Coordinates of C-alpha atoms in Angstrom, one line a residue:
M1 CA 95.2 85.6 71.6
Q2 CA 98.7 84.4 71.3
R3 CA 100.7 85.0 68.3
L4 CA 104.0 83.2 67.3
L5 CA 106.4 85.1 65.5
S6 CA 108.7 83.8 62.6
S7 CA 112.7 83.8 63.2
T8 CA 113.1 86.5 60.9
A9 CA 110.1 88.7 62.4
T10 CA 111.7 88.1 66.0
A11 CA 114.9 88.9 64.9
R12 CA 113.5 92.0 63.9
F13 CA 111.8 92.7 66.5
L14 CA 114.9 92.4 68.8
L15 CA 116.9 94.8 66.6
L16 CA 114.0 97.2 66.7
S17 CA 114.1 97.1 70.7
S18 CA 117.7 97.4 71.2
L19 CA 117.1 100.7 69.0
L20 CA 113.9 101.8 71.0
S21 CA 116.1 101.4 74.3
A22 CA 118.5 103.4 73.3
A23 CA 115.9 106.0 72.2
T24 CA 113.9 106.0 75.6
A25 CA 117.2 105.8 77.4
T26 CA 117.9 109.5 76.3
A27 CA 114.8 111.5 76.3
A28 CA 111.3 110.9 77.9
P29 CA 108.0 112.2 76.4
S30 CA 106.8 115.6 78.1
S31 CA 103.4 115.4 80.2
D32 CA 101.4 117.0 76.9
S33 CA 102.8 114.6 74.6
T34 CA 101.3 111.3 73.4
T35 CA 103.4 111.3 70.3
D36 CA 106.9 111.6 70.7
H37 CA 108.1 108.4 72.2
P38 CA 109.2 105.2 69.7
T39 CA 106.5 103.0 68.4
N40 CA 106.4 99.6 66.9
S41 CA 102.8 99.8 65.5
T42 CA 103.9 100.6 62.2
L43 CA 105.5 97.1 62.3
H44 CA 103.4 95.4 64.3
K45 CA 99.2 95.4 63.8
R46 CA 97.5 96.2 67.3
A47 CA 96.6 92.8 68.8
N48 CA 93.6 92.2 71.4
G49 CA 92.1 89.4 73.5
V50 CA 94.5 87.5 75.9
T51 CA 98.6 87.4 75.1
W52 CA 101.9 86.2 76.2
N53 CA 103.6 88.0 73.6
P54 CA 105.2 91.3 75.0
W55 CA 105.6 92.5 71.1
D56 CA 101.7 92.5 71.1
A57 CA 101.8 96.0 73.5
A58 CA 105.5 96.9 73.5
Y59 CA 106.6 100.7 72.6
Q60 CA 102.9 101.0 71.9
T61 CA 100.5 103.9 73.3
F62 CA 96.9 103.0 75.0
D63 CA 94.8 105.5 76.5
Y64 CA 94.9 103.3 80.0
V65 CA 97.2 100.6 80.9
V66 CA 96.1 98.8 83.9
V67 CA 98.7 97.3 86.3
G68 CA 97.4 93.9 87.7
G69 CA 94.9 91.8 86.0
G70 CA 93.1 90.8 89.4
L71 CA 89.6 91.0 90.4
T72 CA 89.6 95.0 90.0
G73 CA 92.1 95.4 87.4
I74 CA 90.2 93.4 84.8
T75 CA 86.6 94.9 86.1
V76 CA 87.9 98.6 85.1
A77 CA 89.1 97.4 82.2
A78 CA 86.3 95.6 80.8
R79 CA 84.1 98.8 81.9
L80 CA 86.4 101.3 79.7
A81 CA 86.5 99.0 77.0
E82 CA 82.9 99.1 76.6
N83 CA 83.8 102.6 74.8
P84 CA 85.4 101.5 71.2
A85 CA 87.5 104.5 71.2
N86 CA 89.5 103.6 74.4
K87 CA 92.3 101.6 73.7
I88 CA 93.1 99.4 77.2
L89 CA 96.2 97.5 78.1
V90 CA 96.4 95.3 81.3
I91 CA 99.4 93.6 82.2
E92 CA 99.7 90.5 84.6
A93 CA 102.1 88.9 86.1
G94 CA 100.5 85.6 86.4
K95 CA 99.3 83.0 83.7
D96 CA 95.8 82.7 82.2
D97 CA 94.7 79.9 84.0
R98 CA 91.2 80.0 83.4
W99 CA 91.0 76.2 81.7
D100 CA 93.5 74.8 85.1
P101 CA 91.1 73.2 86.9
R102 CA 93.0 74.8 90.3
V103 CA 91.0 78.0 89.0
Y104 CA 87.8 77.0 87.8
D105 CA 87.0 74.0 90.1
I106 CA 85.7 75.7 93.6
Y107 CA 86.1 72.5 94.9
Q108 CA 89.9 72.2 94.6
Y109 CA 89.9 75.6 96.6
S110 CA 93.1 75.7 98.4
V111 CA 95.3 73.8 96.0
A112 CA 96.6 76.7 94.5
F113 CA 98.1 78.2 97.7
G114 CA 101.6 77.9 97.8
S115 CA 101.5 76.9 94.0
D116 CA 102.9 78.9 91.1
L117 CA 99.4 80.5 91.2
D118 CA 99.9 82.0 94.4
W119 CA 102.4 85.0 95.2
Q120 CA 103.6 83.7 98.4
Y121 CA 104.5 86.9 99.9
P122 CA 106.6 86.7 103.2
T123 CA 105.5 88.2 106.5
D124 CA 106.7 89.0 109.8
Q125 CA 106.5 85.7 112.5
G126 CA 107.4 83.3 109.6
K127 CA 103.8 83.9 108.0
T128 CA 103.0 83.8 104.2
M129 CA 100.2 85.6 103.1
V130 CA 98.5 83.9 100.0
A131 CA 97.7 86.1 96.8
G132 CA 96.5 85.5 93.6
K133 CA 99.4 85.5 90.9
T134 CA 97.1 84.3 88.1
L135 CA 94.6 86.3 85.5
G136 CA 91.8 87.0 87.8
G137 CA 94.0 87.2 91.0
G138 CA 92.3 86.5 94.2
S139 CA 89.1 86.0 92.3
S140 CA 90.2 83.0 90.8
I141 CA 91.5 81.3 93.7
N142 CA 89.6 82.3 96.9
G143 CA 86.8 80.6 98.7
A144 CA 84.3 82.4 96.6
A145 CA 82.2 83.5 99.8
W146 CA 79.7 86.4 98.6
T147 CA 79.3 88.7 101.9
R148 CA 78.8 92.6 102.4
G149 CA 80.1 94.7 105.4
H150 CA 78.0 96.6 107.5
A151 CA 76.6 99.4 106.1
A152 CA 78.1 102.0 108.8
Q153 CA 81.6 100.8 107.8
Y154 CA 81.4 102.2 104.3
D155 CA 79.7 105.6 105.7
A156 CA 82.4 106.1 107.5
W157 CA 84.7 106.3 104.8
S158 CA 83.7 109.6 103.5
S159 CA 84.2 110.9 107.0
L160 CA 87.8 110.5 106.4
L161 CA 87.8 112.5 103.3
T162 CA 87.8 116.1 103.1
P163 CA 84.3 118.1 103.3
S164 CA 84.8 119.0 99.5
E165 CA 84.7 115.2 98.8
A166 CA 82.0 113.8 101.2
N167 CA 79.7 113.8 98.2
L168 CA 81.6 111.4 96.1
G169 CA 79.5 108.4 97.1
W170 CA 81.8 106.6 99.4
N171 CA 78.7 105.4 101.6
W172 CA 76.7 102.4 101.5
N173 CA 73.8 103.6 99.7
N174 CA 76.1 104.5 96.7
L175 CA 78.5 101.3 97.0
F176 CA 75.2 99.1 97.4
G177 CA 74.3 99.8 93.9
Y178 CA 77.6 99.6 92.5
M179 CA 78.1 96.1 94.2
K180 CA 74.7 94.8 92.7
K181 CA 75.6 96.2 89.3
A182 CA 78.3 93.8 89.0
E183 CA 76.0 90.9 89.6
T184 CA 73.6 88.6 88.3
W185 CA 72.1 86.9 91.3
S186 CA 70.3 83.4 91.1
G187 CA 68.3 82.9 94.3
P188 CA 68.0 79.3 95.7
N189 CA 65.4 76.7 93.9
G190 CA 63.5 74.5 96.2
Q191 CA 66.0 71.8 97.1
Q192 CA 68.5 74.4 98.1
R193 CA 66.0 76.1 100.2
S194 CA 65.3 72.6 102.1
K195 CA 68.9 72.9 102.8
G196 CA 69.0 76.1 104.4
A197 CA 69.7 78.6 101.6
D198 CA 67.5 81.8 101.6
G199 CA 67.8 85.4 99.8
V200 CA 66.6 88.7 99.5
D201 CA 66.4 89.4 95.7
S202 CA 66.5 93.1 96.2
Y203 CA 69.8 92.9 97.9
H204 CA 70.9 91.5 94.5
G205 CA 71.7 92.6 90.8
F206 CA 70.0 90.6 88.0
N207 CA 72.3 92.1 85.1
G208 CA 76.0 92.2 86.2
P209 CA 78.7 89.9 84.8
V210 CA 79.5 87.9 88.0
Q211 CA 77.2 84.8 88.9
V212 CA 76.2 84.4 92.1
T213 CA 74.2 81.4 93.5
F214 CA 74.3 78.5 95.9
P215 CA 76.0 75.5 94.6
D216 CA 74.4 72.4 93.6
D217 CA 76.1 70.3 95.7
M218 CA 75.3 72.3 98.7
Y219 CA 75.7 70.6 102.0
G220 CA 71.8 68.7 103.1
G221 CA 73.2 67.2 106.2
P222 CA 72.2 68.3 109.8
Q223 CA 75.3 70.4 110.5
Q224 CA 75.0 73.6 108.9
K225 CA 71.5 74.1 110.3
A226 CA 72.9 72.7 113.7
F227 CA 75.2 75.6 113.6
S228 CA 73.1 78.2 112.5
Q229 CA 70.8 77.2 115.4
S230 CA 73.3 76.7 118.0
I231 CA 74.9 80.0 117.6
Q232 CA 71.6 81.9 117.9
T233 CA 71.2 79.9 121.2
L234 CA 74.6 80.7 122.5
T235 CA 75.1 84.2 121.3
G236 CA 71.8 85.7 120.8
I237 CA 72.8 86.8 117.5
K238 CA 69.7 86.9 115.2
K239 CA 69.4 85.1 111.9
L240 CA 68.8 86.7 109.0
P241 CA 67.6 85.5 105.3
D242 CA 70.4 87.6 103.7
I243 CA 73.5 88.9 105.0
N244 CA 74.0 91.2 101.9
G245 CA 71.7 94.2 102.5
G246 CA 74.1 96.1 104.9
D247 CA 73.1 94.5 108.2
A248 CA 76.5 91.9 108.7
N249 CA 75.6 91.4 112.3
C250 CA 73.8 87.7 112.0
V251 CA 74.0 84.4 111.0
A252 CA 73.3 83.5 107.6
F253 CA 73.6 81.2 104.8
T254 CA 75.7 83.0 102.1
P255 CA 75.9 82.6 98.5
N256 CA 79.0 82.1 96.5
S257 CA 80.3 83.8 93.2
M258 CA 80.1 80.4 90.9
N259 CA 78.0 79.4 87.5
W260 CA 75.0 77.2 87.8
H261 CA 75.1 77.6 83.8
D262 CA 78.3 76.3 83.4
Q263 CA 78.6 73.5 85.4
G264 CA 79.0 75.4 89.0
H265 CA 82.5 76.4 87.8
R266 CA 83.9 79.6 89.9
S267 CA 82.7 83.0 88.3
S268 CA 86.0 85.2 88.5
A269 CA 86.9 88.4 87.4
P270 CA 87.9 87.5 83.7
A271 CA 85.3 84.7 83.5
A272 CA 82.8 87.0 84.2
Y273 CA 84.1 89.9 82.7
L274 CA 86.3 89.0 80.0
T275 CA 85.7 85.6 78.6
P276 CA 82.1 86.7 77.4
V277 CA 83.6 89.7 75.3
E278 CA 87.1 88.8 74.6
S279 CA 86.7 88.1 70.7
V280 CA 84.4 91.4 70.7
R281 CA 86.6 94.2 72.5
T282 CA 89.1 94.6 70.0
N283 CA 90.3 97.3 71.7
W284 CA 91.3 95.8 74.8
L285 CA 94.7 93.6 75.0
T286 CA 95.8 91.9 78.4
L287 CA 99.3 90.8 78.5
V288 CA 100.2 87.9 80.9
N289 CA 103.1 86.3 82.4
H290 CA 104.5 89.7 82.3
Q291 CA 105.4 92.2 85.2
V292 CA 105.8 95.3 85.8
G293 CA 108.4 96.8 87.6
N294 CA 107.7 100.7 87.8
L295 CA 105.6 104.0 86.7
L296 CA 107.8 106.0 83.8
W297 CA 107.3 109.3 84.7
S298 CA 107.8 112.7 82.7
T299 CA 111.3 114.7 83.0
D300 CA 109.6 118.0 83.0
G301 CA 108.2 118.0 87.2
S302 CA 104.9 117.8 85.8
K303 CA 104.2 114.1 87.8
W304 CA 102.8 112.4 84.7
A305 CA 103.4 109.1 84.3
Y306 CA 103.7 108.6 80.6
G307 CA 104.3 104.4 80.7
V308 CA 105.6 101.5 82.7
Q309 CA 108.3 99.3 82.3
F310 CA 107.5 95.6 82.4
K311 CA 109.5 91.9 81.8
R312 CA 108.9 88.5 81.6
A313 CA 107.7 87.4 84.8
D314 CA 110.3 84.9 85.1
N315 CA 112.6 87.6 84.5
V316 CA 114.2 86.5 81.4
G317 CA 114.8 88.8 78.3
Q318 CA 114.7 92.5 78.3
D319 CA 112.9 95.4 79.9
F320 CA 109.8 96.4 77.6
Q321 CA 108.4 99.7 77.9
V322 CA 104.4 100.7 77.0
Y323 CA 103.3 104.4 76.7
V324 CA 99.9 105.9 78.1
R325 CA 97.9 108.6 76.5
K326 CA 95.0 109.3 79.7
E327 CA 96.1 107.3 82.9
V328 CA 97.9 104.4 84.8
I329 CA 95.7 102.6 87.2
M330 CA 97.4 100.5 89.5
A331 CA 95.4 97.3 90.5
A332 CA 98.3 95.3 91.8
G333 CA 96.6 94.3 95.3
A334 CA 97.2 95.5 98.5
I335 CA 101.3 94.0 98.8
G336 CA 102.1 94.9 94.8
T337 CA 100.7 97.8 94.4
P338 CA 102.6 99.9 96.8
A339 CA 105.8 98.1 96.2
I340 CA 105.6 99.1 92.4
L341 CA 105.1 102.7 93.6
Q342 CA 107.8 102.5 95.9
R343 CA 110.3 101.3 93.3
S344 CA 108.9 104.4 91.3
G345 CA 110.3 106.9 93.6
V346 CA 106.5 107.2 95.4
G347 CA 107.0 106.8 99.1
D348 CA 109.2 107.9 102.1
P349 CA 112.1 109.7 100.5
S350 CA 114.3 108.1 103.9
H351 CA 113.3 104.7 102.4
L352 CA 113.8 105.2 98.9
S353 CA 116.8 107.0 99.1
S354 CA 118.5 104.4 101.2
L355 CA 117.7 101.7 98.4
G356 CA 119.2 104.1 95.4
I357 CA 115.9 105.2 94.5
N358 CA 115.0 108.6 93.6
T359 CA 111.7 110.1 95.1
V360 CA 109.6 111.7 92.5
I361 CA 106.3 111.9 94.9
N362 CA 106.8 112.6 98.4
L363 CA 104.3 110.1 100.3
P364 CA 105.6 108.6 103.5
T365 CA 102.5 106.4 104.0
V366 CA 102.5 104.6 100.6
G367 CA 102.6 101.0 102.0
K368 CA 101.4 101.9 105.9
N369 CA 98.0 101.3 107.4
L370 CA 98.1 97.2 106.4
Q371 CA 95.6 95.9 108.1
E372 CA 95.4 92.0 107.8
Q373 CA 93.2 89.4 109.7
T374 CA 94.0 86.4 111.8
M375 CA 92.9 83.2 112.0
S376 CA 92.3 79.7 114.2
A377 CA 90.6 77.0 113.0
L378 CA 88.9 74.8 115.6
G379 CA 87.5 71.1 115.1
A380 CA 85.1 68.8 116.6
R381 CA 84.8 65.0 115.9
S382 CA 81.6 63.9 114.1
N383 CA 79.3 61.2 115.6
G384 CA 78.9 59.6 111.9
F385 CA 76.4 62.3 110.7
D386 CA 76.2 62.3 107.0
P387 CA 77.2 65.9 105.4
A388 CA 75.2 64.8 102.7
G389 CA 76.9 66.8 99.9
R390 CA 80.6 68.4 99.1
G391 CA 79.6 72.4 99.8
P392 CA 81.2 74.9 99.4
S393 CA 80.3 75.7 103.0
D394 CA 77.4 78.1 103.0
V395 CA 76.8 79.3 106.8
I396 CA 78.5 81.8 108.4
A397 CA 78.1 84.1 111.5
F398 CA 79.2 87.6 112.1
P399 CA 78.8 88.4 115.9
N400 CA 79.2 91.8 117.5
L401 CA 81.4 92.7 120.6
Y402 CA 78.5 92.1 122.9
E403 CA 77.7 88.6 121.7
I404 CA 81.3 87.8 121.6
F405 CA 81.7 89.2 125.4
G406 CA 78.4 88.9 126.7
T407 CA 78.6 90.3 130.7
Q408 CA 82.0 91.5 129.9
A409 CA 81.4 93.6 127.0
N410 CA 80.9 97.1 128.4
A411 CA 84.1 96.6 130.2
T412 CA 85.8 95.6 127.2
A413 CA 84.3 98.7 125.1
T414 CA 85.9 101.0 128.0
T415 CA 89.2 99.2 127.7
M416 CA 88.8 99.8 124.0
L417 CA 88.0 103.6 124.4
Q418 CA 90.5 103.9 126.8
S419 CA 93.3 102.4 125.2
L420 CA 92.9 104.2 121.8
D421 CA 95.5 107.0 122.6
S422 CA 98.3 104.1 123.9
W423 CA 97.6 101.9 120.7
A424 CA 98.3 104.8 118.3
D425 CA 101.1 105.7 119.7
A426 CA 102.4 102.0 119.6
M427 CA 101.5 101.9 115.9
K428 CA 102.1 105.3 114.8
A429 CA 105.4 104.4 112.5
N430 CA 102.6 102.7 110.8
A431 CA 100.6 105.2 110.3
L432 CA 101.5 108.9 109.0
S433 CA 101.4 110.1 112.7
K434 CA 100.1 109.3 116.3
S435 CA 97.4 111.8 115.8
A436 CA 95.8 110.6 112.7
L437 CA 95.8 107.1 113.7
K438 CA 94.0 107.7 116.5
T439 CA 91.4 109.3 114.5
I440 CA 91.2 106.3 112.7
Y441 CA 91.0 104.3 115.5
Q442 CA 88.2 106.8 117.1
S443 CA 86.1 106.0 113.9
Q444 CA 86.7 102.3 114.2
A445 CA 85.8 101.9 117.7
D446 CA 82.7 104.0 117.2
I447 CA 81.9 101.2 114.5
I448 CA 82.2 98.7 117.2
I449 CA 80.6 99.8 120.0
N450 CA 77.9 102.5 118.9
K451 CA 77.3 100.8 115.1
K452 CA 77.5 97.3 117.0
A453 CA 79.4 96.0 113.7
P454 CA 80.6 92.6 113.7
V455 CA 84.2 91.9 114.9
V456 CA 84.5 88.2 114.4
E457 CA 83.7 85.8 111.8
L458 CA 82.8 82.2 112.9
F459 CA 83.0 80.2 109.4
Y460 CA 80.9 77.1 109.6
D461 CA 83.5 74.8 107.3
T462 CA 82.6 70.7 107.1
G463 CA 85.7 68.7 107.1
Y464 CA 88.2 71.1 108.1
P465 CA 90.0 70.7 110.7
D466 CA 87.8 68.2 111.6
M467 CA 84.4 67.1 110.5
I468 CA 82.9 69.7 112.3
G469 CA 84.9 72.9 111.6
V470 CA 84.8 76.4 112.8
L471 CA 87.4 79.1 111.2
V472 CA 87.6 82.0 113.5
W473 CA 89.2 85.3 112.5
T474 CA 89.1 89.2 113.8
L475 CA 87.6 91.0 111.3
L476 CA 88.5 95.1 112.5
P477 CA 92.1 94.7 113.9
F478 CA 93.9 97.7 115.7
S479 CA 97.4 96.4 114.7
R480 CA 98.6 98.4 111.6
G481 CA 101.5 97.3 109.4
T482 CA 103.7 98.2 106.1
V483 CA 104.8 96.8 103.2
K484 CA 108.4 98.2 102.2
I485 CA 110.4 97.0 99.5
T486 CA 114.0 95.7 100.4
S487 CA 115.4 96.5 96.7
S488 CA 114.7 98.2 93.3
D489 CA 114.3 95.0 92.0
P490 CA 111.1 94.5 90.8
F491 CA 111.5 90.4 91.3
A492 CA 112.7 90.8 95.0
K493 CA 109.3 90.5 96.8
P494 CA 108.7 93.1 99.4
Y495 CA 108.6 92.5 102.9
T496 CA 105.1 92.8 104.7
T497 CA 105.1 93.5 108.4
V498 CA 101.6 92.7 109.5
N499 CA 102.0 93.0 113.2
Y500 CA 99.9 90.5 114.1
F501 CA 98.4 91.0 117.6
G502 CA 100.4 93.9 117.8
I503 CA 97.6 95.4 119.7
D504 CA 96.5 93.2 122.5
M505 CA 92.7 93.6 121.6
D506 CA 92.8 92.1 118.8
L507 CA 94.4 88.9 120.7
T508 CA 91.9 89.5 123.3
I509 CA 89.0 89.3 120.9
Q510 CA 90.5 86.3 119.0
S511 CA 91.3 84.2 122.1
A512 CA 87.6 85.2 123.5
S513 CA 85.9 84.3 120.6
S514 CA 87.9 80.8 120.3
K515 CA 86.4 80.1 123.5
L516 CA 82.9 80.8 122.3
V517 CA 83.5 78.2 119.8
R518 CA 84.6 75.6 122.6
K519 CA 81.2 76.6 124.0
L520 CA 79.3 76.4 121.0
F521 CA 80.5 73.0 120.5
K522 CA 78.5 71.9 123.5
T523 CA 75.4 73.7 122.8
A524 CA 72.6 71.7 121.1
P525 CA 71.7 71.0 118.3
L526 CA 75.4 71.0 117.1
S527 CA 76.6 69.1 120.2
N528 CA 74.4 66.0 118.8
L529 CA 76.3 65.7 115.9
S530 CA 79.6 65.6 117.6
S531 CA 81.8 63.1 120.1
G532 CA 83.9 65.9 121.2
E533 CA 86.4 68.9 120.6
S534 CA 89.6 67.8 118.9
I535 CA 91.2 71.0 117.9
P536 CA 92.8 72.5 120.2
G537 CA 91.3 69.9 122.6
F538 CA 91.7 70.0 126.3
S539 CA 95.3 68.7 126.5
T540 CA 96.3 71.6 124.8
V541 CA 93.8 74.4 126.2
P542 CA 93.1 72.6 129.6
D543 CA 89.4 73.5 130.7
Q544 CA 90.0 73.0 134.8
N545 CA 87.6 75.2 136.2
G546 CA 84.4 74.0 133.1
N547 CA 84.4 77.6 132.3
G548 CA 86.0 76.6 128.8
G549 CA 89.9 77.4 129.4
S550 CA 91.9 80.4 130.9
D551 CA 91.9 83.3 128.5
Q552 CA 95.7 83.0 128.8
S553 CA 95.7 79.4 127.5
W554 CA 93.7 80.8 124.5
K555 CA 95.7 83.5 124.0
N556 CA 98.9 81.0 123.7
W557 CA 97.3 78.9 121.7
A558 CA 96.2 81.5 119.2
K559 CA 99.7 83.2 118.7
N560 CA 100.9 79.8 118.5
T561 CA 98.8 78.2 115.3
F562 CA 97.2 81.2 113.6
S563 CA 97.4 82.2 109.9
P564 CA 96.7 84.8 107.8
V565 CA 93.3 85.5 106.4
N566 CA 94.8 86.8 103.5
H567 CA 92.5 89.7 103.5
P568 CA 94.9 92.8 103.2
I569 CA 93.9 96.5 102.9
G570 CA 94.8 99.8 103.2
T571 CA 98.2 100.4 102.1
C572 CA 97.5 103.4 100.0
A573 CA 94.4 104.6 101.7
M574 CA 91.6 106.8 100.4
M575 CA 91.7 109.5 103.0
R576 CA 92.5 112.7 102.9
R577 CA 96.1 114.0 103.6
D578 CA 96.0 114.7 107.1
L579 CA 95.4 111.2 108.0
G580 CA 97.8 109.6 106.1
G581 CA 96.0 109.0 103.0
V582 CA 97.5 108.1 99.3
V583 CA 94.5 108.8 97.2
D584 CA 91.8 111.1 97.2
G585 CA 88.3 110.4 97.1
R586 CA 88.7 109.8 93.1
L587 CA 91.1 107.4 93.8
K588 CA 94.0 109.6 92.3
L589 CA 97.2 109.2 93.6
Y590 CA 98.1 112.7 95.7
D591 CA 100.2 114.9 93.4
A592 CA 100.5 113.0 90.2
Q593 CA 98.4 114.0 87.4
N594 CA 97.2 110.7 85.9
V595 CA 97.7 107.6 88.0
R596 CA 94.8 105.9 89.9
I597 CA 94.6 102.9 92.4
V598 CA 91.3 100.8 92.1
D599 CA 92.2 97.8 94.5
A600 CA 92.2 96.4 98.0
S601 CA 94.8 98.8 98.8
V602 CA 92.7 101.9 98.8
M603 CA 90.6 100.7 101.3
P604 CA 90.9 103.0 104.5
T605 CA 89.5 100.6 106.8
Q606 CA 88.8 97.0 107.3
I607 CA 84.9 95.2 106.9
S608 CA 83.1 92.9 108.4
A609 CA 82.9 90.6 105.0
H610 CA 84.7 88.8 102.5
L611 CA 86.0 91.4 100.2
S612 CA 85.0 90.4 96.5
S613 CA 81.5 91.8 96.8
T614 CA 82.9 95.2 97.7
L615 CA 86.3 95.1 95.7
Y616 CA 83.5 94.8 92.8
G617 CA 81.3 97.8 93.7
I618 CA 84.8 100.2 94.1
A619 CA 85.8 99.1 90.6
E620 CA 82.1 99.5 89.0
K621 CA 82.1 102.9 90.8
V622 CA 85.7 104.1 89.6
A623 CA 85.2 103.1 86.2
D624 CA 82.0 105.2 86.2
M625 CA 84.1 107.9 87.4
I626 CA 86.8 107.8 84.9
K627 CA 84.0 107.5 82.4
N628 CA 82.7 110.5 83.5
G629 CA 86.0 112.7 84.2
V630 CA 85.2 112.6 87.7

């Protein structure tokens, strides 16, 4: 809903806002008060739907205020809005771009990057991280791949919690149900199966909002099947009919979050959870084009967040406030959420005081534990084969350590185990402590070495960076980074230090995997479709001894040409306090009464998957927790 105000009404509300601003500057509500703050509800009928008008929300009280209208924020809001007694506000900095082809047309993937739909977060080494600045967040501009991680990776999350929280269901079996709850699966038809598509119905849901299927314009040429066959021949990796059942260590044809009932358009979080109920959920308002600056804390020392302050996303005009009766739910993403918390006085006191921010909650690990992945793109020229379709690409291999390193795998595993202590020492500034990080590393190494979780994604990409393309990224980096605000100004972007390849093992895995792809290009039947490698090419990475090129040459190339994968996690991690956790097993912010975090920042460790399905599962799970008073 977009409401236009008359000039008389505008003047009246501007006068009201000046009076309300003065009132809120002198007194803040206590934690047990929901009615003693200013309100404009007597002058302004409560709105619903989607609006850009701040006065539809300003100085009103909602049961839940969701900060960020991305994948998890929209999902949680939609589930809470199923109870008509709940009054819900979502505040999103981006616009409502559901009808922008850059969003709904999945074949325009990447056009939004670097545009007004992208936060364009600056990071170290001159790299920029893409993040969706639009209703739906990343779900509105991502590649729409629908995959899930290795079961052991989800099970390990419970081991990072206190024993009393181990029964809260942070494990594969529990999250698997919630991931399926989010989904309506449409299995491949005969034509798609003939092109390689497959699936296991029991791995999917059939009554959820997000539509998951294979594209009608799926590639039917020889290239995707050839990739699958060649990677099996080269590494011995198994082929599975469906990657979404808890065993990610395979090569498989993978579906997409797209809606075949709607011309194959993207099934983003707002398209799935908001659009179908927008006109009937009159208890749910989404305010777009407005950015939350900080949380508002009660002055009685109770650590009760009584609301948030926000402003137009172009930084024009006045600040507004809105108030909360039950919970503030943070869903601004792994970069945005820690930045807002830090501006709100939640973080490392020494960092906050240097910016003139008073500490409300001493949590030094807010913004730490960042884990982001690194991608290299390799290409080979076509011999003229017909790709027969337009995608999106639908086949991915997820090899484990042993499939990447072969006869050198055991030596690599030994090096990993022997290096955990020194790595934890090198990265301790991005964690609570060396000992805490070493404990997390031990869990990570166990998953890699003993549970054989995939360490690399090999994404076959028809047409990028050449007609035969393979995107390579290390899935489980040991490098850790930090998100830090540099100013109390909400419109100054935080600085993100990823420490790409800060631990040499990450670079070793990246370079070994890239070298493997060179061999893949020479392995039949994929080799029969190619006239030779073009990127990086043999002039850039020479192969003088016929063994694929030196490890150092591959490392140099990877360091000079990589890009972020844009899958950041971990900056408000769900872990026990002695490991550096920011939220507990109920995703509640430590020491705060009524703040939860529901986005990718709570994931304590990376998974061997694209993030979307897992994030929908997390959001569905925490929505149930809130509904059930957990």
